[in-house]
Amino acid sequence: MRVLITLSTLIVSASAGLLGFTQSAAVRGILMCHDKPAAHVSVKLYDDDSGPDLDDLMDQGESDADGRFSLSGSESEFTTIDPKVNIYHDCDDAFTPCQRRISIYLPSKYVTQGDTPDKVYDAGVIQLAGHFSGETRDCLHRV
């Protein structure tokens, strides 16, 4: 019975993020739609989790009037986190329902041990007018 209780506690703790080690990541960039800054575009930083569980939201925000965004966050995991930034936009979208979603995966060298990232991944200027491999449509902005 003790083994069952201990195992149950470990599973609950792991799924709640109480076990593992804290890691962090940060990203910045500039969003453009043709020759204009893409302002007020929703941007979210996630730890990409494979399997049945949802990705872990680490930070979220919007691009400013100049199209600039900056996100930073942390997550506790047993293995190295897989940070990605999702960008939800309507550039060249006309009246199509929902937003276009692109995901950019950060290189693992930008993952830092601890709550505060040591390095920031500079995604550069991202031209949203083009189409990206793996691009999808998203109405809920949940992953």
mmCIF file of N, CA and C in Angstrom:
data_model
loop_
_atom_site.group_PDB
_atom_site.id
_atom_site.type_symbol
_atom_site.label_atom_id
_atom_site.label_comp_id
_atom_site.label_asym_id
_atom_site.label_seq_id
_atom_site.Cartn_x
_atom_site.Cartn_y
_atom_site.Cartn_z
ATOM 1 N N MET A 1 0.825 -1.189 0.000
ATOM 2 C CA MET A 1 0.000 0.000 0.000
ATOM 3 C C MET A 1 0.877 1.265 0.000
ATOM 4 N N ARG A 2 1.966 1.250 0.802
ATOM 5 C CA ARG A 2 2.869 2.405 0.831
ATOM 6 C C ARG A 2 3.487 2.674 -0.536
ATOM 7 N N VAL A 3 3.829 1.619 -1.225
ATOM 8 C CA VAL A 3 4.420 1.767 -2.553
ATOM 9 C C VAL A 3 3.424 2.442 -3.486
ATOM 10 N N LEU A 4 2.172 2.069 -3.417
ATOM 11 C CA LEU A 4 1.129 2.655 -4.257
ATOM 12 C C LEU A 4 0.948 4.141 -3.937
ATOM 13 N N ILE A 5 0.954 4.493 -2.662
ATOM 14 C CA ILE A 5 0.815 5.898 -2.251
ATOM 15 C C ILE A 5 2.022 6.711 -2.725
ATOM 16 N N THR A 6 3.220 6.162 -2.548
ATOM 17 C CA THR A 6 4.441 6.855 -2.981
ATOM 18 C C THR A 6 4.447 7.052 -4.495
ATOM 19 N N LEU A 7 4.090 6.012 -5.226
ATOM 20 C CA LEU A 7 4.042 6.099 -6.681
ATOM 21 C C LEU A 7 2.996 7.118 -7.128
ATOM 22 N N SER A 8 1.846 7.123 -6.500
ATOM 23 C CA SER A 8 0.788 8.092 -6.832
ATOM 24 C C SER A 8 1.252 9.517 -6.555
ATOM 25 N N THR A 9 1.935 9.727 -5.444
ATOM 26 C CA THR A 9 2.455 11.050 -5.104
ATOM 27 C C THR A 9 3.469 11.523 -6.129
ATOM 28 N N LEU A 10 4.361 10.617 -6.554
ATOM 29 C CA LEU A 10 5.352 10.975 -7.561
ATOM 30 C C LEU A 10 4.694 11.346 -8.889
ATOM 31 N N ILE A 11 3.685 10.602 -9.303
ATOM 32 C CA ILE A 11 3.000 10.888 -10.572
ATOM 33 C C ILE A 11 2.288 12.227 -10.504
ATOM 34 N N VAL A 12 1.585 12.498 -9.418
ATOM 35 C CA VAL A 12 0.885 13.775 -9.256
ATOM 36 C C VAL A 12 1.886 14.921 -9.208
ATOM 37 N N SER A 13 2.985 14.747 -8.485
ATOM 38 C CA SER A 13 4.008 15.797 -8.390
ATOM 39 C C SER A 13 4.647 16.079 -9.741
ATOM 40 N N ALA A 14 4.930 15.035 -10.498
ATOM 41 C CA ALA A 14 5.544 15.217 -11.804
ATOM 42 C C ALA A 14 4.597 15.941 -12.754
ATOM 43 N N SER A 15 3.335 15.569 -12.742
ATOM 44 C CA SER A 15 2.393 16.211 -13.652
ATOM 45 C C SER A 15 2.097 17.644 -13.228
ATOM 46 N N ALA A 16 2.270 17.976 -11.976
ATOM 47 C CA ALA A 16 2.054 19.347 -11.504
ATOM 48 C C ALA A 16 3.315 20.199 -11.640
ATOM 49 N N GLY A 17 4.387 19.617 -12.129
ATOM 50 C CA GLY A 17 5.626 20.372 -12.316
ATOM 51 C C GLY A 17 6.421 20.545 -11.034
ATOM 52 N N LEU A 18 6.118 19.746 -10.007
ATOM 53 C CA LEU A 18 6.803 19.887 -8.727
ATOM 54 C C LEU A 18 8.144 19.158 -8.725
ATOM 55 N N LEU A 19 8.317 18.241 -9.650
ATOM 56 C CA LEU A 19 9.579 17.536 -9.772
ATOM 57 C C LEU A 19 10.250 17.988 -11.061
ATOM 58 N N GLY A 20 11.493 17.647 -11.221
ATOM 59 C CA GLY A 20 12.237 18.095 -12.386
ATOM 60 C C GLY A 20 13.081 19.293 -11.996
ATOM 61 N N PHE A 21 13.593 19.997 -12.995
ATOM 62 C CA PHE A 21 14.392 21.176 -12.687
ATOM 63 C C PHE A 21 13.908 22.333 -13.544
ATOM 64 N N THR A 22 14.024 23.534 -12.987
ATOM 65 C CA THR A 22 13.530 24.728 -13.648
ATOM 66 C C THR A 22 14.482 25.157 -14.758
ATOM 67 N N GLN A 23 13.897 25.433 -15.915
ATOM 68 C CA GLN A 23 14.643 25.886 -17.081
ATOM 69 C C GLN A 23 13.903 27.072 -17.674
ATOM 70 N N SER A 24 14.611 27.911 -18.385
ATOM 71 C CA SER A 24 13.984 29.109 -18.933
ATOM 72 C C SER A 24 14.465 29.378 -20.355
ATOM 73 N N ALA A 25 13.708 30.242 -21.037
ATOM 74 C CA ALA A 25 14.055 30.642 -22.400
ATOM 75 C C ALA A 25 13.444 32.013 -22.660
ATOM 76 N N ALA A 26 14.025 32.717 -23.625
ATOM 77 C CA ALA A 26 13.517 34.040 -24.013
ATOM 78 C C ALA A 26 13.672 34.207 -25.514
ATOM 79 N N VAL A 27 12.779 34.993 -26.096
ATOM 80 C CA VAL A 27 12.794 35.244 -27.536
ATOM 81 C C VAL A 27 12.339 36.668 -27.800
ATOM 82 N N ARG A 28 12.883 37.248 -28.866
ATOM 83 C CA ARG A 28 12.436 38.568 -29.305
ATOM 84 C C ARG A 28 12.462 38.593 -30.821
ATOM 85 N N GLY A 29 11.720 39.524 -31.388
ATOM 86 C CA GLY A 29 11.701 39.636 -32.835
ATOM 87 C C GLY A 29 10.846 40.811 -33.264
ATOM 88 N N ILE A 30 10.762 40.985 -34.570
ATOM 89 C CA ILE A 30 9.961 42.048 -35.169
ATOM 90 C C ILE A 30 9.063 41.406 -36.221
ATOM 91 N N LEU A 31 7.768 41.704 -36.150
ATOM 92 C CA LEU A 31 6.792 41.154 -37.080
ATOM 93 C C LEU A 31 6.401 42.204 -38.113
ATOM 94 N N MET A 32 6.422 41.799 -39.365
ATOM 95 C CA MET A 32 6.045 42.693 -40.466
ATOM 96 C C MET A 32 4.957 42.030 -41.305
ATOM 97 N N CYS A 33 4.065 42.857 -41.846
ATOM 98 C CA CYS A 33 3.085 42.409 -42.829
ATOM 99 C C CYS A 33 3.328 43.274 -44.061
ATOM 100 N N HIS A 34 4.008 42.703 -45.021
ATOM 101 C CA HIS A 34 4.500 43.425 -46.198
ATOM 102 C C HIS A 34 5.453 44.521 -45.731
ATOM 103 N N ASP A 35 5.174 45.776 -46.020
ATOM 104 C CA ASP A 35 6.106 46.845 -45.652
ATOM 105 C C ASP A 35 5.692 47.595 -44.381
ATOM 106 N N LYS A 36 4.729 47.027 -43.617
ATOM 107 C CA LYS A 36 4.254 47.690 -42.398
ATOM 108 C C LYS A 36 4.472 46.800 -41.178
ATOM 109 N N PRO A 37 4.764 47.418 -40.027
ATOM 110 C CA PRO A 37 4.870 46.621 -38.801
ATOM 111 C C PRO A 37 3.545 45.934 -38.492
ATOM 112 N N ALA A 38 3.608 44.704 -38.043
ATOM 113 C CA ALA A 38 2.411 43.954 -37.651
ATOM 114 C C ALA A 38 2.178 44.202 -36.163
ATOM 115 N N ALA A 39 1.339 45.179 -35.860
ATOM 116 C CA ALA A 39 1.057 45.568 -34.474
ATOM 117 C C ALA A 39 -0.081 44.731 -33.897
ATOM 118 N N HIS A 40 -0.050 44.570 -32.575
ATOM 119 C CA HIS A 40 -1.114 43.891 -31.814
ATOM 120 C C HIS A 40 -1.324 42.448 -32.254
ATOM 121 N N VAL A 41 -0.242 41.790 -32.628
ATOM 122 C CA VAL A 41 -0.292 40.375 -33.001
ATOM 123 C C VAL A 41 -0.028 39.546 -31.742
ATOM 124 N N SER A 42 -0.856 38.547 -31.494
ATOM 125 C CA SER A 42 -0.700 37.675 -30.333
ATOM 126 C C SER A 42 0.502 36.751 -30.516
ATOM 127 N N VAL A 43 1.365 36.707 -29.478
ATOM 128 C CA VAL A 43 2.579 35.896 -29.507
ATOM 129 C C VAL A 43 2.658 35.146 -28.184
ATOM 130 N N LYS A 44 2.926 33.837 -28.248
ATOM 131 C CA LYS A 44 2.996 33.018 -27.033
ATOM 132 C C LYS A 44 4.242 32.138 -27.052
ATOM 133 N N LEU A 45 4.876 32.022 -25.890
ATOM 134 C CA LEU A 45 6.047 31.164 -25.706
ATOM 135 C C LEU A 45 5.603 29.910 -24.960
ATOM 136 N N TYR A 46 5.863 28.756 -25.546
ATOM 137 C CA TYR A 46 5.473 27.475 -24.966
ATOM 138 C C TYR A 46 6.681 26.570 -24.786
ATOM 139 N N ASP A 47 6.544 25.604 -23.857
ATOM 140 C CA ASP A 47 7.399 24.428 -23.829
ATOM 141 C C ASP A 47 6.623 23.365 -24.582
ATOM 142 N N ASP A 48 7.141 22.945 -25.725
ATOM 143 C CA ASP A 48 6.477 21.969 -26.578
ATOM 144 C C ASP A 48 6.577 20.594 -25.927
ATOM 145 N N ASP A 49 5.438 20.024 -25.580
ATOM 146 C CA ASP A 49 5.391 18.687 -24.971
ATOM 147 C C ASP A 49 4.805 17.704 -25.959
ATOM 148 N N SER A 50 5.487 16.582 -26.139
ATOM 149 C CA SER A 50 4.925 15.541 -26.992
ATOM 150 C C SER A 50 4.056 14.639 -26.128
ATOM 151 N N GLY A 51 3.134 13.964 -26.763
ATOM 152 C CA GLY A 51 2.250 13.079 -26.026
ATOM 153 C C GLY A 51 0.883 13.703 -25.827
ATOM 154 N N PRO A 52 0.100 13.127 -24.938
ATOM 155 C CA PRO A 52 -1.287 13.561 -24.791
ATOM 156 C C PRO A 52 -1.466 14.882 -24.016
ATOM 157 N N ASP A 53 -0.436 15.310 -23.292
ATOM 158 C CA ASP A 53 -0.600 16.537 -22.496
ATOM 159 C C ASP A 53 -0.397 17.777 -23.365
ATOM 160 N N LEU A 54 -1.042 18.865 -22.963
ATOM 161 C CA LEU A 54 -0.919 20.122 -23.696
ATOM 162 C C LEU A 54 0.449 20.749 -23.450
ATOM 163 N N ASP A 55 0.878 21.572 -24.393
ATOM 164 C CA ASP A 55 2.119 22.322 -24.219
ATOM 165 C C ASP A 55 1.980 23.266 -23.031
ATOM 166 N N ASP A 56 3.109 23.570 -22.372
ATOM 167 C CA ASP A 56 3.099 24.449 -21.204
ATOM 168 C C ASP A 56 3.315 25.892 -21.643
ATOM 169 N N LEU A 57 2.352 26.765 -21.333
ATOM 170 C CA LEU A 57 2.474 28.183 -21.639
ATOM 171 C C LEU A 57 3.486 28.806 -20.687
ATOM 172 N N MET A 58 4.529 29.440 -21.245
ATOM 173 C CA MET A 58 5.573 30.058 -20.435
ATOM 174 C C MET A 58 5.420 31.577 -20.370
ATOM 175 N N ASP A 59 4.903 32.203 -21.427
ATOM 176 C CA ASP A 59 4.688 33.658 -21.461
ATOM 177 C C ASP A 59 3.828 33.978 -22.677
ATOM 178 N N GLN A 60 3.185 35.130 -22.642
ATOM 179 C CA GLN A 60 2.388 35.571 -23.780
ATOM 180 C C GLN A 60 2.341 37.087 -23.822
ATOM 181 N N GLY A 61 2.082 37.624 -24.999
ATOM 182 C CA GLY A 61 1.988 39.067 -25.143
ATOM 183 C C GLY A 61 1.547 39.416 -26.555
ATOM 184 N N GLU A 62 1.726 40.674 -26.900
ATOM 185 C CA GLU A 62 1.393 41.168 -28.227
ATOM 186 C C GLU A 62 2.547 41.986 -28.767
ATOM 187 N N SER A 63 2.631 42.043 -30.071
ATOM 188 C CA SER A 63 3.634 42.917 -30.674
ATOM 189 C C SER A 63 3.196 44.371 -30.465
ATOM 190 N N ASP A 64 4.173 45.277 -30.366
ATOM 191 C CA ASP A 64 3.858 46.688 -30.156
ATOM 192 C C ASP A 64 3.584 47.379 -31.498
ATOM 193 N N ALA A 65 3.440 48.676 -31.477
ATOM 194 C CA ALA A 65 3.120 49.448 -32.685
ATOM 195 C C ALA A 65 4.193 49.314 -33.766
ATOM 196 N N ASP A 66 5.432 48.993 -33.366
ATOM 197 C CA ASP A 66 6.530 48.803 -34.322
ATOM 198 C C ASP A 66 6.696 47.341 -34.730
ATOM 199 N N GLY A 67 5.788 46.461 -34.266
ATOM 200 C CA GLY A 67 5.871 45.037 -34.578
ATOM 201 C C GLY A 67 6.817 44.255 -33.683
ATOM 202 N N ARG A 68 7.400 44.907 -32.682
ATOM 203 C CA ARG A 68 8.370 44.240 -31.802
ATOM 204 C C ARG A 68 7.661 43.415 -30.721
ATOM 205 N N PHE A 69 8.267 42.271 -30.408
ATOM 206 C CA PHE A 69 7.780 41.456 -29.293
ATOM 207 C C PHE A 69 8.970 40.909 -28.525
ATOM 208 N N SER A 70 8.729 40.594 -27.259
ATOM 209 C CA SER A 70 9.745 40.015 -26.389
ATOM 210 C C SER A 70 9.030 39.167 -25.344
ATOM 211 N N LEU A 71 9.416 37.904 -25.245
ATOM 212 C CA LEU A 71 8.809 36.981 -24.289
ATOM 213 C C LEU A 71 9.896 36.246 -23.521
ATOM 214 N N SER A 72 9.588 35.887 -22.284
ATOM 215 C CA SER A 72 10.530 35.171 -21.433
ATOM 216 C C SER A 72 9.731 34.349 -20.428
ATOM 217 N N GLY A 73 10.156 33.117 -20.177
ATOM 218 C CA GLY A 73 9.441 32.307 -19.206
ATOM 219 C C GLY A 73 10.241 31.106 -18.769
ATOM 220 N N SER A 74 9.682 30.365 -17.808
ATOM 221 C CA SER A 74 10.367 29.188 -17.284
ATOM 222 C C SER A 74 9.360 28.064 -17.050
ATOM 223 N N GLU A 75 9.906 26.857 -16.954
ATOM 224 C CA GLU A 75 9.088 25.667 -16.746
ATOM 225 C C GLU A 75 9.952 24.609 -16.075
ATOM 226 N N SER A 76 9.348 23.765 -15.243
ATOM 227 C CA SER A 76 10.069 22.662 -14.600
ATOM 228 C C SER A 76 9.788 21.372 -15.352
ATOM 229 N N GLU A 77 10.849 20.698 -15.764
ATOM 230 C CA GLU A 77 10.746 19.447 -16.515
ATOM 231 C C GLU A 77 11.899 18.534 -16.115
ATOM 232 N N PHE A 78 11.697 17.223 -16.294
ATOM 233 C CA PHE A 78 12.777 16.259 -16.079
ATOM 234 C C PHE A 78 13.802 16.330 -17.202
ATOM 235 N N THR A 79 13.324 16.536 -18.419
ATOM 236 C CA THR A 79 14.207 16.605 -19.576
ATOM 237 C C THR A 79 14.304 18.060 -20.029
ATOM 238 N N THR A 80 15.195 18.337 -20.962
ATOM 239 C CA THR A 80 15.359 19.698 -21.461
ATOM 240 C C THR A 80 14.065 20.175 -22.118
ATOM 241 N N ILE A 81 13.661 21.400 -21.794
ATOM 242 C CA ILE A 81 12.457 21.953 -22.393
ATOM 243 C C ILE A 81 12.677 22.189 -23.892
ATOM 244 N N ASP A 82 11.581 22.224 -24.627
ATOM 245 C CA ASP A 82 11.613 22.467 -26.072
ATOM 246 C C ASP A 82 10.814 23.738 -26.342
ATOM 247 N N PRO A 83 11.441 24.919 -26.172
ATOM 248 C CA PRO A 83 10.684 26.155 -26.315
ATOM 249 C C PRO A 83 10.325 26.457 -27.771
ATOM 250 N N LYS A 84 9.124 26.968 -27.939
ATOM 251 C CA LYS A 84 8.673 27.415 -29.254
ATOM 252 C C LYS A 84 7.852 28.674 -29.055
ATOM 253 N N VAL A 85 7.832 29.515 -30.073
ATOM 254 C CA VAL A 85 7.004 30.713 -30.042
ATOM 255 C C VAL A 85 5.937 30.541 -31.119
ATOM 256 N N ASN A 86 4.689 30.728 -30.716
ATOM 257 C CA ASN A 86 3.580 30.697 -31.660
ATOM 258 C C ASN A 86 3.161 32.125 -31.958
ATOM 259 N N ILE A 87 2.948 32.397 -33.231
ATOM 260 C CA ILE A 87 2.528 33.725 -33.677
ATOM 261 C C ILE A 87 1.174 33.556 -34.359
ATOM 262 N N TYR A 88 0.156 34.283 -33.873
ATOM 263 C CA TYR A 88 -1.211 34.189 -34.383
ATOM 264 C C TYR A 88 -1.531 35.502 -35.091
ATOM 265 N N HIS A 89 -1.757 35.447 -36.407
ATOM 266 C CA HIS A 89 -1.883 36.702 -37.157
ATOM 267 C C HIS A 89 -2.897 36.595 -38.292
ATOM 268 N N ASP A 90 -3.232 37.753 -38.857
ATOM 269 C CA ASP A 90 -4.180 37.848 -39.963
ATOM 270 C C ASP A 90 -3.574 38.505 -41.198
ATOM 271 N N CYS A 91 -2.256 38.556 -41.303
ATOM 272 C CA CYS A 91 -1.613 39.169 -42.462
ATOM 273 C C CYS A 91 -1.984 38.385 -43.727
ATOM 274 N N ASP A 92 -2.425 39.095 -44.751
ATOM 275 C CA ASP A 92 -2.846 38.488 -46.025
ATOM 276 C C ASP A 92 -3.927 37.434 -45.821
ATOM 277 N N ASP A 93 -4.833 37.673 -44.894
ATOM 278 C CA ASP A 93 -5.823 36.671 -44.533
ATOM 279 C C ASP A 93 -7.237 37.041 -44.956
ATOM 280 N N ALA A 94 -7.458 38.265 -45.382
ATOM 281 C CA ALA A 94 -8.786 38.734 -45.801
ATOM 282 C C ALA A 94 -9.833 38.394 -44.744
ATOM 283 N N PHE A 95 -10.857 37.681 -45.130
ATOM 284 C CA PHE A 95 -11.962 37.412 -44.205
ATOM 285 C C PHE A 95 -12.019 35.957 -43.767
ATOM 286 N N THR A 96 -10.933 35.237 -43.889
ATOM 287 C CA THR A 96 -10.900 33.838 -43.484
ATOM 288 C C THR A 96 -11.027 33.747 -41.965
ATOM 289 N N PRO A 97 -11.902 32.854 -41.463
ATOM 290 C CA PRO A 97 -12.074 32.737 -40.006
ATOM 291 C C PRO A 97 -10.793 32.278 -39.304
ATOM 292 N N CYS A 98 -10.636 32.700 -38.083
ATOM 293 C CA CYS A 98 -9.516 32.339 -37.215
ATOM 294 C C CYS A 98 -8.218 32.968 -37.717
ATOM 295 N N GLN A 99 -7.147 32.779 -36.954
ATOM 296 C CA GLN A 99 -5.850 33.359 -37.324
ATOM 297 C C GLN A 99 -4.939 32.293 -37.920
ATOM 298 N N ARG A 100 -3.988 32.767 -38.711
ATOM 299 C CA ARG A 100 -2.905 31.910 -39.158
ATOM 300 C C ARG A 100 -1.966 31.729 -37.972
ATOM 301 N N ARG A 101 -1.458 30.518 -37.795
ATOM 302 C CA ARG A 101 -0.517 30.260 -36.699
ATOM 303 C C ARG A 101 0.763 29.676 -37.263
ATOM 304 N N ILE A 102 1.874 30.327 -36.903
ATOM 305 C CA ILE A 102 3.184 29.755 -37.228
ATOM 306 C C ILE A 102 3.909 29.487 -35.916
ATOM 307 N N SER A 103 4.725 28.469 -35.918
ATOM 308 C CA SER A 103 5.523 28.109 -34.747
ATOM 309 C C SER A 103 6.995 28.157 -35.127
ATOM 310 N N ILE A 104 7.777 28.760 -34.250
ATOM 311 C CA ILE A 104 9.216 28.818 -34.429
ATOM 312 C C ILE A 104 9.848 28.156 -33.210
ATOM 313 N N TYR A 105 10.638 27.124 -33.441
ATOM 314 C CA TYR A 105 11.285 26.399 -32.353
ATOM 315 C C TYR A 105 12.639 27.033 -32.052
ATOM 316 N N LEU A 106 12.887 27.295 -30.781
ATOM 317 C CA LEU A 106 14.150 27.895 -30.371
ATOM 318 C C LEU A 106 15.224 26.811 -30.280
ATOM 319 N N PRO A 107 16.440 27.100 -30.721
ATOM 320 C CA PRO A 107 17.529 26.128 -30.574
ATOM 321 C C PRO A 107 17.789 25.828 -29.094
ATOM 322 N N SER A 108 18.182 24.606 -28.799
ATOM 323 C CA SER A 108 18.379 24.189 -27.408
ATOM 324 C C SER A 108 19.480 24.981 -26.704
ATOM 325 N N LYS A 109 20.401 25.586 -27.448
ATOM 326 C CA LYS A 109 21.459 26.360 -26.791
ATOM 327 C C LYS A 109 20.916 27.628 -26.130
ATOM 328 N N TYR A 110 19.651 27.970 -26.376
ATOM 329 C CA TYR A 110 19.031 29.135 -25.737
ATOM 330 C C TYR A 110 18.212 28.759 -24.503
ATOM 331 N N VAL A 111 18.300 27.500 -24.077
ATOM 332 C CA VAL A 111 17.654 27.055 -22.837
ATOM 333 C C VAL A 111 18.641 27.222 -21.699
ATOM 334 N N THR A 112 18.190 27.852 -20.615
ATOM 335 C CA THR A 112 19.033 28.149 -19.456
ATOM 336 C C THR A 112 18.500 27.417 -18.230
ATOM 337 N N GLN A 113 19.408 26.939 -17.390
ATOM 338 C CA GLN A 113 19.008 26.377 -16.103
ATOM 339 C C GLN A 113 18.583 27.523 -15.186
ATOM 340 N N GLY A 114 17.454 27.385 -14.493
ATOM 341 C CA GLY A 114 16.988 28.410 -13.570
ATOM 342 C C GLY A 114 15.832 29.221 -14.130
ATOM 343 N N ASP A 115 15.329 30.146 -13.313
ATOM 344 C CA ASP A 115 14.144 30.939 -13.647
ATOM 345 C C ASP A 115 14.392 32.038 -14.672
ATOM 346 N N THR A 116 15.624 32.511 -14.780
ATOM 347 C CA THR A 116 15.913 33.661 -15.638
ATOM 348 C C THR A 116 16.849 33.254 -16.770
ATOM 349 N N PRO A 117 16.437 33.489 -18.023
ATOM 350 C CA PRO A 117 17.284 33.118 -19.151
ATOM 351 C C PRO A 117 18.575 33.936 -19.199
ATOM 352 N N ASP A 118 19.686 33.272 -19.542
ATOM 353 C CA ASP A 118 20.967 33.953 -19.728
ATOM 354 C C ASP A 118 21.093 34.528 -21.136
ATOM 355 N N LYS A 119 20.386 33.905 -22.096
ATOM 356 C CA LYS A 119 20.475 34.307 -23.498
ATOM 357 C C LYS A 119 19.071 34.545 -24.042
ATOM 358 N N VAL A 120 18.995 35.394 -25.057
ATOM 359 C CA VAL A 120 17.724 35.665 -25.732
ATOM 360 C C VAL A 120 17.872 35.255 -27.188
ATOM 361 N N TYR A 121 16.958 34.444 -27.668
ATOM 362 C CA TYR A 121 16.953 34.056 -29.076
ATOM 363 C C TYR A 121 16.360 35.209 -29.883
ATOM 364 N N ASP A 122 17.125 35.751 -30.808
ATOM 365 C CA ASP A 122 16.656 36.837 -31.656
ATOM 366 C C ASP A 122 16.116 36.230 -32.952
ATOM 367 N N ALA A 123 14.790 36.227 -33.080
ATOM 368 C CA ALA A 123 14.151 35.650 -34.261
ATOM 369 C C ALA A 123 14.272 36.565 -35.468
ATOM 370 N N GLY A 124 14.740 37.798 -35.265
ATOM 371 C CA GLY A 124 14.939 38.721 -36.365
ATOM 372 C C GLY A 124 13.627 39.312 -36.860
ATOM 373 N N VAL A 125 13.643 39.774 -38.096
ATOM 374 C CA VAL A 125 12.447 40.331 -38.726
ATOM 375 C C VAL A 125 11.709 39.186 -39.413
ATOM 376 N N ILE A 126 10.461 38.991 -39.023
ATOM 377 C CA ILE A 126 9.652 37.896 -39.561
ATOM 378 C C ILE A 126 8.583 38.492 -40.473
ATOM 379 N N GLN A 127 8.644 38.139 -41.738
ATOM 380 C CA GLN A 127 7.690 38.631 -42.726
ATOM 381 C C GLN A 127 6.494 37.675 -42.742
ATOM 382 N N LEU A 128 5.366 38.136 -42.183
ATOM 383 C CA LEU A 128 4.185 37.290 -42.034
ATOM 384 C C LEU A 128 3.405 37.106 -43.338
ATOM 385 N N ALA A 129 3.718 37.892 -44.373
ATOM 386 C CA ALA A 129 2.982 37.789 -45.631
ATOM 387 C C ALA A 129 3.245 36.460 -46.344
ATOM 388 N N GLY A 130 4.382 35.862 -46.102
ATOM 389 C CA GLY A 130 4.702 34.582 -46.731
ATOM 390 C C GLY A 130 3.957 33.445 -46.059
ATOM 391 N N HIS A 131 4.065 32.269 -46.623
ATOM 392 C CA HIS A 131 3.487 31.078 -46.005
ATOM 393 C C HIS A 131 4.620 30.220 -45.481
ATOM 394 N N PHE A 132 4.394 29.605 -44.325
ATOM 395 C CA PHE A 132 5.432 28.861 -43.630
ATOM 396 C C PHE A 132 5.110 27.376 -43.609
ATOM 397 N N SER A 133 6.137 26.565 -43.682
ATOM 398 C CA SER A 133 5.971 25.126 -43.542
ATOM 399 C C SER A 133 5.373 24.826 -42.171
ATOM 400 N N GLY A 134 4.350 24.016 -42.131
ATOM 401 C CA GLY A 134 3.712 23.667 -40.868
ATOM 402 C C GLY A 134 2.701 24.686 -40.384
ATOM 403 N N GLU A 135 2.459 25.732 -41.159
ATOM 404 C CA GLU A 135 1.486 26.765 -40.757
ATOM 405 C C GLU A 135 0.091 26.149 -40.656
ATOM 406 N N THR A 136 -0.651 26.578 -39.632
ATOM 407 C CA THR A 136 -2.014 26.078 -39.431
ATOM 408 C C THR A 136 -2.942 27.263 -39.169
ATOM 409 N N ARG A 137 -4.202 26.964 -38.962
ATOM 410 C CA ARG A 137 -5.188 27.969 -38.551
ATOM 411 C C ARG A 137 -5.569 27.667 -37.117
ATOM 412 N N ASP A 138 -5.853 28.696 -36.337
ATOM 413 C CA ASP A 138 -6.125 28.512 -34.913
ATOM 414 C C ASP A 138 -7.170 29.530 -34.464
ATOM 415 N N CYS A 139 -8.247 29.020 -33.897
ATOM 416 C CA CYS A 139 -9.318 29.884 -33.378
ATOM 417 C C CYS A 139 -9.203 30.093 -31.874
ATOM 418 N N LEU A 140 -8.577 29.153 -31.169
ATOM 419 C CA LEU A 140 -8.565 29.190 -29.703
ATOM 420 C C LEU A 140 -7.251 29.669 -29.104
ATOM 421 N N HIS A 141 -6.169 29.572 -29.843
ATOM 422 C CA HIS A 141 -4.833 29.997 -29.374
ATOM 423 C C HIS A 141 -4.424 29.274 -28.094
ATOM 424 N N ARG A 142 -4.650 27.960 -28.045
ATOM 425 C CA ARG A 142 -4.345 27.205 -26.828
ATOM 426 C C ARG A 142 -3.038 26.455 -26.885
ATOM 427 N N VAL A 143 -2.486 26.158 -28.046
ATOM 428 C CA VAL A 143 -1.190 25.452 -28.119
ATOM 429 C C VAL A 143 -0.357 25.947 -29.272
#
